[in-house]
Amino acid sequence: MREVTKDEVVRISLELNGKTVSGNATSRMLLTDFLRNELGLTGTHVGCEHGVCGCCTVRIDGVAARSCLMLAVQADGRRIDTVEGLAASKDALNALQRAFRKHHALQCGFCTAGILMSFSDFLSRKQNPEEDEVREVLGGHICRCTGYDGLVKAIMEAAAEMRGETPSNAGAA
Amino acid sequence: MGAGRYADDVATPRGTLHAAVVRSPHAHALIKDIDTSKALALPGVHHVLTGEDIRAISDPFLIVLKKPIDQWALAVERVRYVGEAVAIVIAEDRYIAEDGADLVDVAYDPLPVVIDPREAVSADAPVLHPDAGSNELSAREFTYGDPDKAFAAAHKTVSLEVEYPRSSYTPMECFVVVANYLRGDDSYDVLANFQGPFSIHPVMARSLRVPGTRLRLRIPADSGGSFGIKLSVFPYIVLMALASRVVGRPVKWVEDRLEHLQAANSGPNRVTKIEAAVEKDGRVTALRFDNMEDYGAYLRAPMPGPLYRMHGATTGAYDIRNLAMTNRVVVTNKMPASLVRGFGGPQLYLALERLMQRVAIELELDPLEVIRRNLISPGSFPYRTCAGALYDSGDYQQAIDKAVGEGRLDDLLARRDKARKEGRMYGIGFATVVEPGMSNMGYLSTINPADVRERQGPKNGAISMVNVNVDAIGTVSVTADLTVQGQGHATAISQIVADQLGLKPDDISINLELDTQKDAWSIAAGTYSCRFSPGTAVAAHIAAKNIREKVARIAAKQLNTVADDIDFGGGRVFSKTNPDNGAAFARVAGTAHWSPVLMPETDDPGLSETGIWSPPELEPPSSKDEINTSLTYGFVFDMCGVEIDPATMQVRVDRYVSMHDAGTLINPLLAEGQIRGAFVQGLASALYEEIVYDEAGALQSGTFAEYLVPTACEVPPVELMHIETPSPFTPLGAKGLAEGNCMSTPVCIANAVADALSLKDVPLPATPERLNALVCGEEAAPPAGISAEKPVSATAGDAAITGDGSVTVKASPAEIWKALLDPESLKHIIPGCHSVSAVTPEHYRAQVSLGVGPIRGRFIADVKLSDLNPERAATLSGDLAGPLGKAQGSGHVTLTPEDGATRIDYTYGVDIGGKVASVGGRMIKRAAQIVIGQFFERLSEVASGKHGADASANGSKSESRSWIARLFGGNR
């Protein structure tokens, strides 16, 4: 395992949304600060810095994780996916993003990126989730605006669409 | 997509420095000294500002009441709540600024603390603001009709005392300020996620000692929620502006979650004594309120808003003509209260709707029947309440009939019958709420007696402004006097404007950034108290209508017809009578720019209109204190069934029905989003969220592990219904609807819990612990041999953490005694110790680093030895203080020789406050045990000579190997 000293500035390389990027971080810099301030990807938000709210969720080697509880140096050499990697433009949203828009699953949008990252991981592993399972995963995120109802509907519909079912049937649930 | 532009995403100016705030660990203390030298010596730290620095260059914030309760952006002379900003450190990055904040040594002289507002008004309570003379800053009495006569003539008086707790709806994005002092013109350019009301802009400018034009406030395009709370970024706007001026560089500060939970703001807690004069049939003829509202340590503008925002609507949905009210404003050692969604409504309705249930119970009537008998009748709108509100429209009976029918009250009753037959605890609650929309900016002047208002001049109205601009190629852009929080305002405005101009909503470009130097705004600007639908939306409608009429006149001249014959649709402007006679909207609009010669004589060229809307119904308070507090009054009727788990006492909402009449719905999907969001916040106040202080004023809800925000798993299904009785006072007929469930849901659930458990007093939030204590009494004593777990919550004079233990150390009592009295040995014994100095032989000062869970920091320990019985026993007492918190405690140690070793028996008691208490509640006890364990482990090593007093540096090998040290701190 690589060792770094307290005040060392470390060159970090990682695969970010499919591209190899690098930047400098001090040994104690959080991954959130590295992504936002060094790499300029501000789509990952910081809501609590103690791992409860879920706003900062990214995928690390495919697995959803809190980037506020991780140091930038721990991401060296890893594959990181953030919300910026989900869609190239507003006309190319993925199934989850389209369903969020349709069901008004976001208001202020601050928690949205983390939820999208959690469920892009979850739905890749679980194609046919029950609503209770969706609620349980969603329980790892705090949304203060929506009351969660639109979120659950959107996620269930996106899951159905990703399975190849027509969205209109699932949306009625 | 990650394309949002929130305040913390906006690029900062070159050379921006970063601030960290030093906060008080004391709820009430005099500031004796602030030593900034160590912080200033840290490389990367540029400056440290204290309250005295701030006082010299700024003025205290203006407040609503004329009372000597000055507050600056930093505490001056004394601190009055845990978390109060005491100093700021400005450094090259936030990490260094935080390091610097840890190095600011503040010496405090603690003062007595008062937390409960009822105690705060007692004669012997410590007074927070000595110049004000009392903690009760205002007490106003109001009388409408003849309540005394009604009470004297009543069949019965029903009374109740309720207490609304402190909570906050904690937006996911915390406060952000980037302040830049511009030397060239002595002005401030500030980017912040402030959300209004902009009546606070003059407060900030006055504090900065500049005219309003030299405080340019810019609000970014996106905001991560507000729920009222972002108003309270304003002291930090002033603070960072001053910091920028002092350091000569831009200064940025982003609030962290702990700062938010301890110091942003909360809704005020309120104690209400309420009485109803009732007839036999349940008719209420008069109400008496005694409202005691606790605003925490300071009264920040526009406080005490929540106490007056509902004033005209105090009688709710009921036709009650006699009302007496006493409103008291009280300060205590808690974080200042301010705007939180609901804003006075939840507090009012908890009292009123709980009382209506009590009326039914005491008269042995059906609760819903009592509600129905008192409702304002549908034929009496617009209805003037006795306190002066002018309810615009409504049909409360129809709304309730529909809710009871389609919401299947019979099913709820059947579920309750079945549950009760089976011995389960099931209850039904109702709540009836009149929901105000768009506040009269003059309502707060009701706090002043009529003669004072006369002298000051009338205050009233609520001005909304929207600008619609059409450019030379016919593209339409809109700016508005609101701040974005995600309600979908842009969607609604584009729909309103597009409808007027015959365009598609996507054709309208909406820019909802707000810039006080460039946009049209007035004091009511911002996003709060449901002002969008009755306010800004109307201004948008007016501006778009003005554009439409102007384009119609231009088109009429070109199409050889009259303006009345012009219609709009499909991107075209055409003659109604001959639709083929038309032109593209873009072409006609372009005329106003390219061809002034073609303009009708009555019109100026150019195409830009500002719609200004201030409804005449919002009059100033009358000489009899009657006030129309809001423009629109929607209606909410909720009913629910709850079941309480007999094992855990957890309340489960079985079914919830919420009926709304918000007039004409502008956008049903957006409306549903607002209602569901408000419902979950109401649910949170009913069952989960509370800002908790112990009696010593220590905050105990500093993380989302203690402050329990509901997640998707806690939210029950809700059945939503609407009727629409359009408001006659707004051109769109729409009313506010985003706060209703914050007002109705807490009391609806409280009523259901009361019904389930046959309770008169229902504490909110109705947590399992509270309900258990009410229903089952105090916990039984544990079986013999098992010591009871004491909660960390401290009560005055009673230590939060107590413990005892015994260790055997391989050293003689003499060796141990020597080690305990030798500063050099103690340095190696005390976990995390950097240095020990002896003040007297029995009094030491030590610098230590300690941590609990996620936080760690440097403390100064002041330890005194007493009751010295050499080589036998001693008492250690003292305190620990640092930026992360404080602790006071004492311990007693007895040494007993035992086969060449020594048994040490110890007992201790510790009170903890500050940041440590607020984030580490669940971990403190274990952490204390571990640190004490380490202490004796090291004592054993040092006394037995295993760890020589001359060993190099602090931080022994055993510690650096220890997982405990990694988890709980120790030396860095």
Coordinates of C-alpha atoms in Angstrom, one line a residue, chain B residues 57-491:
Chain B
I57 CA -16.2 48.5 11.6
S58 CA -19.9 47.6 11.6
D59 CA -23.2 48.4 13.3
P60 CA -25.5 45.9 15.0
F61 CA -28.3 44.4 13.0
L62 CA -31.6 46.4 13.0
I63 CA -34.4 44.5 14.7
V64 CA -38.2 44.8 14.6
L65 CA -38.6 45.7 18.3
K66 CA -37.0 48.8 19.7
K67 CA -35.0 46.9 22.4
P68 CA -31.4 47.0 23.4
I69 CA -30.5 43.5 22.2
D70 CA -27.6 44.3 19.9
Q71 CA -26.2 41.6 17.7
W72 CA -23.3 41.8 15.4
A73 CA -22.0 39.2 12.9
L74 CA -19.7 37.9 15.7
A75 CA -20.4 37.6 19.4
V76 CA -19.4 40.8 21.3
E77 CA -18.5 40.5 25.0
R78 CA -20.7 37.5 25.7
V79 CA -22.0 34.4 24.0
R80 CA -25.6 33.4 24.4
Y81 CA -25.9 30.0 22.7
V82 CA -23.8 27.0 21.8
G83 CA -22.5 27.4 18.3
E84 CA -22.6 31.2 18.3
A85 CA -19.9 32.6 16.0
V86 CA -17.0 34.1 18.1
A87 CA -14.2 34.5 15.6
I88 CA -13.3 33.7 12.0
V89 CA -10.1 32.5 10.6
I90 CA -9.3 33.4 7.0
A91 CA -6.8 31.2 5.2
E92 CA -5.6 30.0 1.9
D93 CA -7.9 27.0 1.9
R94 CA -10.6 25.6 4.1
Y95 CA -8.5 22.9 5.6
I96 CA -5.9 25.4 6.9
A97 CA -8.7 27.7 8.1
E98 CA -10.1 24.8 10.1
D99 CA -6.7 24.1 11.6
G100 CA -6.4 27.8 12.4
A101 CA -9.8 27.8 14.1
D102 CA -8.7 25.0 16.4
L103 CA -5.8 27.2 17.5
V104 CA -7.8 30.2 18.5
D105 CA -7.9 30.1 22.3
V106 CA -11.0 31.7 23.8
A107 CA -11.2 32.1 27.5
Y108 CA -14.8 32.2 28.8
D109 CA -16.4 33.0 32.1
P110 CA -19.5 30.8 32.2
L111 CA -22.9 32.3 33.2
P112 CA -26.1 30.6 34.4
V113 CA -28.1 29.2 31.5
V114 CA -31.8 29.3 30.8
I115 CA -33.4 27.0 28.2
D116 CA -37.1 26.7 29.0
P117 CA -39.0 29.8 28.1
R118 CA -41.3 29.4 31.1
E119 CA -38.2 29.5 33.3
A120 CA -36.8 32.4 31.3
V121 CA -39.6 34.7 32.4
S122 CA -39.2 33.9 36.1
A123 CA -37.8 36.6 38.4
D124 CA -34.6 34.8 39.2
A125 CA -33.7 33.6 35.7
P126 CA -30.4 34.7 34.2
V127 CA -31.1 37.7 31.8
L128 CA -29.6 37.2 28.4
H129 CA -29.5 40.9 27.4
P130 CA -29.1 42.8 30.7
D131 CA -29.8 46.2 29.0
A132 CA -33.3 44.8 28.0
G133 CA -34.0 44.1 31.7
S134 CA -35.9 40.9 31.1
N135 CA -36.1 37.9 28.8
E136 CA -39.6 38.7 27.9
L137 CA -39.0 41.3 25.2
S138 CA -42.6 42.0 24.3
A139 CA -46.1 41.1 25.7
R140 CA -49.0 42.4 23.7
E141 CA -52.7 41.8 24.5
F142 CA -55.3 41.8 21.8
T143 CA -59.1 41.7 22.2
Y144 CA -61.6 41.2 19.4
G145 CA -65.3 41.1 20.1
D146 CA -66.2 40.5 23.7
P147 CA -64.5 37.3 24.9
D148 CA -65.0 38.0 28.6
K149 CA -68.8 38.1 28.1
A150 CA -68.7 35.0 25.9
F151 CA -66.7 33.0 28.5
A152 CA -69.0 34.2 31.3
A153 CA -72.1 33.0 29.4
A154 CA -70.5 29.8 28.2
H155 CA -71.9 26.3 29.0
K156 CA -68.3 25.2 29.6
T157 CA -64.7 26.2 29.3
V158 CA -62.3 23.8 27.7
S159 CA -58.6 24.5 28.1
L160 CA -55.3 23.0 27.1
E161 CA -51.6 23.8 27.2
V162 CA -49.5 22.7 24.3
E163 CA -45.9 23.0 23.4
Y164 CA -44.6 23.1 19.9
P165 CA -41.0 21.9 19.7
R166 CA -38.0 23.3 17.9
S167 CA -37.3 21.9 14.5
S168 CA -35.8 23.0 11.2
Y169 CA -36.3 21.6 7.7
T170 CA -32.5 21.6 7.0
P171 CA -32.1 22.2 3.3
M172 CA -29.5 19.7 1.8
E173 CA -27.4 22.6 0.6
C174 CA -26.0 24.6 3.5
F175 CA -25.2 28.3 3.5
V176 CA -22.7 29.6 1.0
V177 CA -21.2 33.2 0.8
V178 CA -18.6 34.6 -1.5
A179 CA -17.9 38.2 -0.5
N180 CA -15.7 40.6 -2.4
Y181 CA -15.0 44.1 -1.2
L182 CA -14.4 46.5 -4.1
R183 CA -12.0 49.2 -2.9
G184 CA -12.6 51.3 -6.0
D185 CA -16.0 52.4 -4.9
D186 CA -16.2 51.1 -1.3
S187 CA -18.8 48.6 -2.2
Y188 CA -19.5 44.9 -1.6
D189 CA -20.2 42.4 -4.3
V190 CA -21.6 39.3 -2.6
L191 CA -22.8 36.0 -4.1
A192 CA -24.9 34.0 -1.6
N193 CA -27.7 31.6 -1.5
F194 CA -29.9 34.1 0.4
Q195 CA -33.6 33.5 -0.3
G196 CA -35.3 36.6 0.9
P197 CA -37.3 38.4 2.1
F198 CA -35.3 41.2 0.7
S199 CA -36.5 43.5 3.5
I200 CA -33.3 42.1 5.1
H201 CA -31.1 43.8 2.4
P202 CA -31.4 47.2 4.1
V203 CA -30.5 45.5 7.4
M204 CA -27.3 44.1 5.9
A205 CA -26.4 47.4 4.2
R206 CA -27.0 49.3 7.4
S207 CA -24.8 47.0 9.4
L208 CA -22.0 47.4 6.7
R209 CA -22.5 51.1 6.9
V210 CA -23.1 51.5 3.2
P211 CA -26.1 52.6 1.2
G212 CA -28.1 49.7 -0.3
T213 CA -26.7 50.4 -3.8
R214 CA -23.2 49.5 -2.5
L215 CA -24.2 46.0 -1.3
R216 CA -24.7 44.1 -4.5
L217 CA -26.2 40.8 -3.7
R218 CA -26.3 38.2 -6.3
I219 CA -28.2 34.9 -6.0
P220 CA -27.2 32.0 -8.2
A221 CA -29.5 30.2 -10.6
D222 CA -29.9 27.1 -8.5
S223 CA -30.5 26.6 -4.8
G224 CA -30.4 23.3 -2.8
G225 CA -33.6 24.1 -0.9
S226 CA -34.4 26.7 1.6
F227 CA -37.8 26.2 3.4
G228 CA -37.3 29.6 4.9
I229 CA -34.0 28.8 6.5
K230 CA -31.7 30.4 3.9
L231 CA -32.9 33.8 5.1
S232 CA -30.5 33.2 8.0
V233 CA -27.4 33.3 5.9
F234 CA -27.6 37.1 6.3
P235 CA -25.3 37.6 9.3
Y236 CA -22.7 35.6 7.4
I237 CA -23.1 37.8 4.4
V238 CA -22.2 40.7 6.6
L239 CA -19.4 38.8 8.3
M240 CA -17.7 37.6 5.1
A241 CA -18.1 41.1 3.5
L242 CA -16.3 42.6 6.5
A243 CA -13.7 39.9 6.3
S244 CA -13.1 40.6 2.6
R245 CA -12.7 44.3 3.4
V246 CA -10.2 43.6 6.2
V247 CA -8.0 41.1 4.2
G248 CA -8.4 42.9 0.9
R249 CA -9.3 39.7 -0.9
P250 CA -12.5 37.8 -1.7
V251 CA -13.6 35.5 1.1
K252 CA -15.6 32.4 0.7
W253 CA -17.4 30.4 3.4
V254 CA -19.4 27.2 3.1
E255 CA -21.4 26.2 6.1
D256 CA -20.9 22.6 7.2
R257 CA -23.8 20.5 8.5
L258 CA -22.8 20.7 12.1
E259 CA -22.7 24.5 11.9
H260 CA -26.1 24.3 10.2
L261 CA -27.7 22.2 12.9
Q262 CA -26.3 24.2 15.7
A263 CA -26.5 27.7 14.5
A264 CA -28.4 28.3 11.2
N265 CA -31.9 28.7 12.6
S266 CA -34.8 26.8 13.8
G267 CA -38.5 27.4 14.1
P268 CA -39.4 28.9 17.4
N269 CA -40.8 26.7 20.1
R270 CA -44.0 27.9 21.5
V271 CA -46.0 27.3 24.7
T272 CA -49.7 28.0 24.2
K273 CA -52.3 28.1 26.8
I274 CA -55.6 28.0 25.0
E275 CA -59.2 28.1 26.2
A276 CA -62.5 27.8 24.4
A277 CA -65.9 29.0 25.6
V278 CA -68.3 26.3 24.3
E279 CA -72.0 25.7 24.1
K280 CA -73.6 22.3 24.7
D281 CA -73.7 21.5 21.0
G282 CA -70.0 22.1 20.6
R283 CA -70.2 25.6 19.2
V284 CA -67.2 27.6 20.2
T285 CA -68.2 31.2 21.1
A286 CA -64.8 32.6 22.1
L287 CA -61.1 31.7 22.3
R288 CA -58.4 32.8 24.6
F289 CA -54.7 32.3 23.7
D290 CA -51.6 32.9 25.7
N291 CA -48.7 32.4 23.4
M292 CA -45.2 32.3 24.7
E293 CA -42.8 32.1 21.8
D294 CA -39.1 31.3 22.4
Y295 CA -36.8 33.0 19.8
G296 CA -33.6 31.7 21.2
A297 CA -30.7 34.1 22.0
Y298 CA -31.4 37.0 19.6
L299 CA -34.4 38.5 17.8
R300 CA -33.2 38.7 14.2
A301 CA -35.3 40.5 11.7
P302 CA -38.0 39.7 10.6
M303 CA -38.6 38.1 14.0
P304 CA -41.0 37.7 15.8
G305 CA -42.8 37.0 12.5
P306 CA -44.2 33.5 13.4
L307 CA -46.1 35.0 16.3
Y308 CA -47.9 37.5 14.0
R309 CA -47.9 35.9 10.6
M310 CA -51.2 34.0 11.4
H311 CA -52.6 36.9 13.4
G312 CA -55.7 37.6 11.3
A313 CA -56.3 33.9 10.9
T314 CA -56.0 32.9 14.5
T315 CA -59.6 31.6 14.6
G316 CA -58.7 29.2 11.7
A317 CA -61.5 27.8 9.7
Y318 CA -64.1 28.6 12.4
D319 CA -66.7 31.3 12.6
I320 CA -65.7 32.5 16.1
R321 CA -66.3 36.2 16.7
N322 CA -64.7 36.7 20.2
L323 CA -61.0 36.3 20.7
A324 CA -58.5 37.3 23.4
M325 CA -54.8 36.9 22.8
T326 CA -51.6 37.6 24.6
N327 CA -48.4 37.3 22.6
R328 CA -45.1 37.0 24.5
V329 CA -41.7 37.2 22.9
V330 CA -39.1 35.4 25.0
V331 CA -35.3 34.9 24.6
T332 CA -33.4 31.8 25.9
N333 CA -29.9 30.4 25.5
K334 CA -30.6 28.6 22.2
M335 CA -29.9 29.3 18.6
P336 CA -31.9 32.1 17.2
A337 CA -35.2 31.2 15.7
S338 CA -36.2 32.4 12.3
L339 CA -38.1 31.5 9.2
V340 CA -39.0 27.8 8.8
R341 CA -41.7 26.6 6.4
G342 CA -45.1 26.8 8.1
F343 CA -43.9 29.9 9.9
G344 CA -46.3 30.3 12.9
G345 CA -49.0 28.0 11.4
P346 CA -47.8 24.7 12.9
Q347 CA -47.6 26.4 16.3
L348 CA -51.1 28.0 16.0
Y349 CA -52.9 24.8 14.7
L350 CA -51.3 22.5 17.3
A351 CA -53.1 24.5 19.9
L352 CA -56.4 25.2 18.0
E353 CA -56.9 21.7 16.5
R354 CA -55.9 19.9 19.7
L355 CA -58.4 22.1 21.5
M356 CA -61.2 21.2 19.1
Q357 CA -60.6 17.5 19.8
R358 CA -60.7 18.3 23.6
V359 CA -64.0 20.2 23.1
A360 CA -65.5 17.0 21.5
I361 CA -64.1 14.7 24.2
E362 CA -65.2 16.9 27.1
L363 CA -68.7 17.3 25.6
E364 CA -68.8 13.7 24.6
L365 CA -69.4 14.7 20.9
D366 CA -67.9 13.4 17.7
P367 CA -64.7 15.4 16.9
L368 CA -65.6 15.8 13.3
E369 CA -69.1 17.0 14.2
V370 CA -67.6 19.7 16.5
I371 CA -65.4 20.8 13.6
R372 CA -68.3 21.0 11.2
R373 CA -70.5 22.9 13.6
N374 CA -68.0 25.7 13.9
L375 CA -67.0 26.1 10.2
I376 CA -67.4 29.3 8.3
S377 CA -70.3 28.8 6.0
P378 CA -69.7 28.7 2.2
G379 CA -72.1 31.6 1.6
S380 CA -70.1 34.1 3.7
F381 CA -67.0 34.6 1.6
P382 CA -65.2 36.9 1.3
Y383 CA -65.3 36.5 5.1
R384 CA -63.7 39.0 7.5
T385 CA -62.4 37.2 10.7
C386 CA -62.7 39.0 14.0
A387 CA -59.0 39.7 13.9
G388 CA -59.1 41.2 10.5
A389 CA -58.2 38.6 7.9
L390 CA -60.2 38.7 4.7
Y391 CA -60.7 35.1 3.7
D392 CA -61.0 35.3 -0.1
S393 CA -63.0 32.1 -1.0
G394 CA -63.7 28.6 0.2
D395 CA -66.2 25.9 0.7
Y396 CA -65.0 24.1 3.7
Q397 CA -68.1 21.8 4.1
Q398 CA -67.7 20.6 0.5
A399 CA -64.0 19.9 1.0
I400 CA -64.7 17.9 4.2
D401 CA -67.6 16.0 2.7
K402 CA -65.4 15.0 -0.3
A403 CA -62.5 14.1 1.9
V404 CA -64.6 12.0 4.3
G405 CA -66.4 10.3 1.3
E406 CA -63.6 9.6 -1.1
G407 CA -61.1 9.3 1.7
R408 CA -63.3 6.6 3.2
L409 CA -63.7 7.7 6.8
D410 CA -66.0 4.7 7.3
D411 CA -63.1 2.4 6.4
L412 CA -60.9 4.3 9.0
L413 CA -63.5 3.9 11.6
A414 CA -63.9 0.2 10.8
R415 CA -60.1 -0.3 11.1
R416 CA -60.1 1.4 14.4
D417 CA -63.0 -0.8 15.7
K418 CA -61.3 -3.9 14.5
A419 CA -58.0 -2.9 16.0
R420 CA -59.5 -2.0 19.4
K421 CA -61.4 -5.2 19.5
E422 CA -58.2 -7.0 19.1
G423 CA -56.6 -4.9 21.9
R424 CA -54.4 -2.9 19.5
M425 CA -53.8 0.9 20.0
Y426 CA -55.4 2.6 17.0
G427 CA -56.5 6.2 16.8
I428 CA -58.0 8.7 14.3
G429 CA -57.1 12.3 14.0
F430 CA -58.5 15.3 12.1
A431 CA -57.1 18.7 11.4
T432 CA -58.6 21.7 9.7
V433 CA -56.3 24.4 8.6
V434 CA -56.7 27.8 6.8
E435 CA -53.4 28.2 4.9
P436 CA -52.3 31.8 4.2
G437 CA -50.6 32.8 1.0
M438 CA -48.5 35.9 0.4
S439 CA -47.9 37.8 3.6
N440 CA -48.9 41.4 4.1
M441 CA -45.5 43.1 4.7
G442 CA -47.4 45.2 7.3
Y443 CA -48.5 42.3 9.5
L444 CA -45.5 42.5 11.8
S445 CA -46.3 46.1 12.7
T446 CA -49.2 44.7 14.6
I447 CA -46.7 44.1 17.4
N448 CA -46.6 47.8 18.0
P449 CA -49.5 49.6 19.6
A450 CA -51.7 51.7 17.3
D451 CA -50.2 55.0 18.5
V452 CA -46.7 53.8 17.7
R453 CA -47.8 52.7 14.3
E454 CA -49.4 56.0 13.7
R455 CA -46.1 57.8 14.4
Q456 CA -44.1 55.4 12.2
G457 CA -46.5 55.5 9.3
P458 CA -48.5 52.7 7.7
K459 CA -46.8 49.5 6.6
N460 CA -48.7 47.2 4.2
G461 CA -48.8 45.4 0.8
A462 CA -46.6 42.8 -0.8
I463 CA -45.0 44.0 -4.0
S464 CA -44.1 41.5 -6.7
M465 CA -42.1 42.3 -9.9
V466 CA -41.5 40.4 -13.0
N467 CA -39.8 41.6 -16.2
V468 CA -40.6 40.1 -19.6
N469 CA -38.3 41.1 -22.4
V470 CA -38.7 40.3 -26.1
D471 CA -35.6 40.7 -28.2
A472 CA -35.1 41.7 -31.8
I473 CA -35.7 38.2 -33.2
G474 CA -38.8 37.7 -31.0
T475 CA -37.2 35.5 -28.3
V476 CA -38.8 36.0 -24.9
S477 CA -36.8 36.1 -21.6
V478 CA -38.1 36.6 -18.1
T479 CA -36.5 37.7 -14.8
A480 CA -38.4 37.7 -11.6
D481 CA -38.1 38.9 -8.0
L482 CA -37.9 35.4 -6.6
T483 CA -35.1 33.1 -5.6
V484 CA -35.0 29.6 -6.8
Q485 CA -35.5 26.7 -4.5
G486 CA -36.7 24.0 -6.8
Q487 CA -40.4 24.5 -6.6
G488 CA -40.6 24.6 -10.4
H489 CA -41.2 28.4 -10.6
A490 CA -39.4 28.6 -14.0
T491 CA -41.8 25.9 -15.4

